[in-house]
Coordinates of C-alpha atoms in Angstrom, one line a residue:
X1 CA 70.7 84.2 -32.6
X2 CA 67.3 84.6 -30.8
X3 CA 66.7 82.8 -27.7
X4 CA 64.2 80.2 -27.5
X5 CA 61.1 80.8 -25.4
X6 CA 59.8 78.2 -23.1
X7 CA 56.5 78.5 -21.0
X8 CA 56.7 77.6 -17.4
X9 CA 54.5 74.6 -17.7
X10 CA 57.2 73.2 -20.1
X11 CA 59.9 74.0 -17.9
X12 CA 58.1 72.7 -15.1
X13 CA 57.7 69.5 -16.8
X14 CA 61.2 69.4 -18.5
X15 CA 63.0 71.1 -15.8
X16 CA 65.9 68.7 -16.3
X17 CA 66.1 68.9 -20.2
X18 CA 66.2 72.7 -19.7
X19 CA 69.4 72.8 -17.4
X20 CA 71.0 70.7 -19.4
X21 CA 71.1 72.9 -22.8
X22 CA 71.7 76.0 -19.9
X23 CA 75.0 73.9 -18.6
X24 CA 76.0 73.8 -22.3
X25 CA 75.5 77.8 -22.8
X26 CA 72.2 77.8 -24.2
X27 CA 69.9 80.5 -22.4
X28 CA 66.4 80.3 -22.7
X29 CA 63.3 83.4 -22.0
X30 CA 60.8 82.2 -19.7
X31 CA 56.9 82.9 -20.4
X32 CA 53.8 82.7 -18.7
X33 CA 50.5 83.3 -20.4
X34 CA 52.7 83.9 -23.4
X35 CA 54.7 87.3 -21.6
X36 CA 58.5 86.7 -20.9
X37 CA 58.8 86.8 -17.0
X38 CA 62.5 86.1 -16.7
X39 CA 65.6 84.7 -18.7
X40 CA 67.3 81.3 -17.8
X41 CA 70.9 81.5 -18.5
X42 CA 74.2 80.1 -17.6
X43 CA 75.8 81.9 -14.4
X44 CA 78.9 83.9 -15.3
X45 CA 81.2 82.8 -12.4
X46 CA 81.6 79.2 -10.9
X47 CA 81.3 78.7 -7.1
X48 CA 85.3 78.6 -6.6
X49 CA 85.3 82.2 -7.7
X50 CA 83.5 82.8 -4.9
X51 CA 85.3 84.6 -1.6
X52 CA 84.1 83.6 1.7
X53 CA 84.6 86.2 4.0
X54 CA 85.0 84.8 8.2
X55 CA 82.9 86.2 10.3
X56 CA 84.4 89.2 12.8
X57 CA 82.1 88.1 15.6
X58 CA 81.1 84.9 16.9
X59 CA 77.6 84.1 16.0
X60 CA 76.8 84.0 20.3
X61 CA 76.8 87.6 20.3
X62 CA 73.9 88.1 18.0
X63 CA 71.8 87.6 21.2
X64 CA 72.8 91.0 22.2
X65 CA 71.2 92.8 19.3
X66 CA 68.8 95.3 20.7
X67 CA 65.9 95.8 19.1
X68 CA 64.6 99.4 17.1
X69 CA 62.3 101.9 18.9
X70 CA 60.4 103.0 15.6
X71 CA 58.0 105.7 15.5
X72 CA 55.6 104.1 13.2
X73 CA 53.4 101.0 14.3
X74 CA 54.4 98.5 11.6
X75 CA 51.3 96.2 12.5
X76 CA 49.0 98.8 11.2
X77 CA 50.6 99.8 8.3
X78 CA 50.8 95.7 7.3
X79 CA 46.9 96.1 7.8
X80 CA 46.4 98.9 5.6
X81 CA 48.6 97.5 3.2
X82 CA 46.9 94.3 2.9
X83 CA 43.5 96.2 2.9
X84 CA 44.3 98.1 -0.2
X85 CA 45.0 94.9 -2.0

């Protein structure tokens, strides 16, 4: 069975409809300007699968972090970045 396509304007509009089929195992490909840009499907495990894992430090010593001595100016490499665009 092929799954339905729905633009993102539809979704947008129907986002509620749409999560409703997903919830009953219906998956849907999600298009815009008529190219699939993702798939909207039902997640394979359900939050209680999930294994939350206690922290080894307290969160106070995050303060202590140092920060990196790089050897490339990041701020200029942004700029370039941005000028290529």
């Amino acid at each position: 069975m092929a799954m339905e396509c729905v633009s993102v304007a539809a979704l947008k509009s129907n986002t509620s409809g749409y999560l409703a089929a997903v919830k009953k195992r219906k998956e849907f490909i999600i298009t815009s300007n008529r190219q699939p840009v993702a798939r909207l499907s039902p997640v394979e495990k359900i939050a209680g699968d999930l294994k939350i894992i206690p922290a080894k430090k307290p969160v106070s010593t995050l303060g202590k972090i140092k920060g990196l001595n790089l050897e490339v100016d990041l701020l200029a490499d942004l700029v370039v970045d941005r000028q290529r665009r």
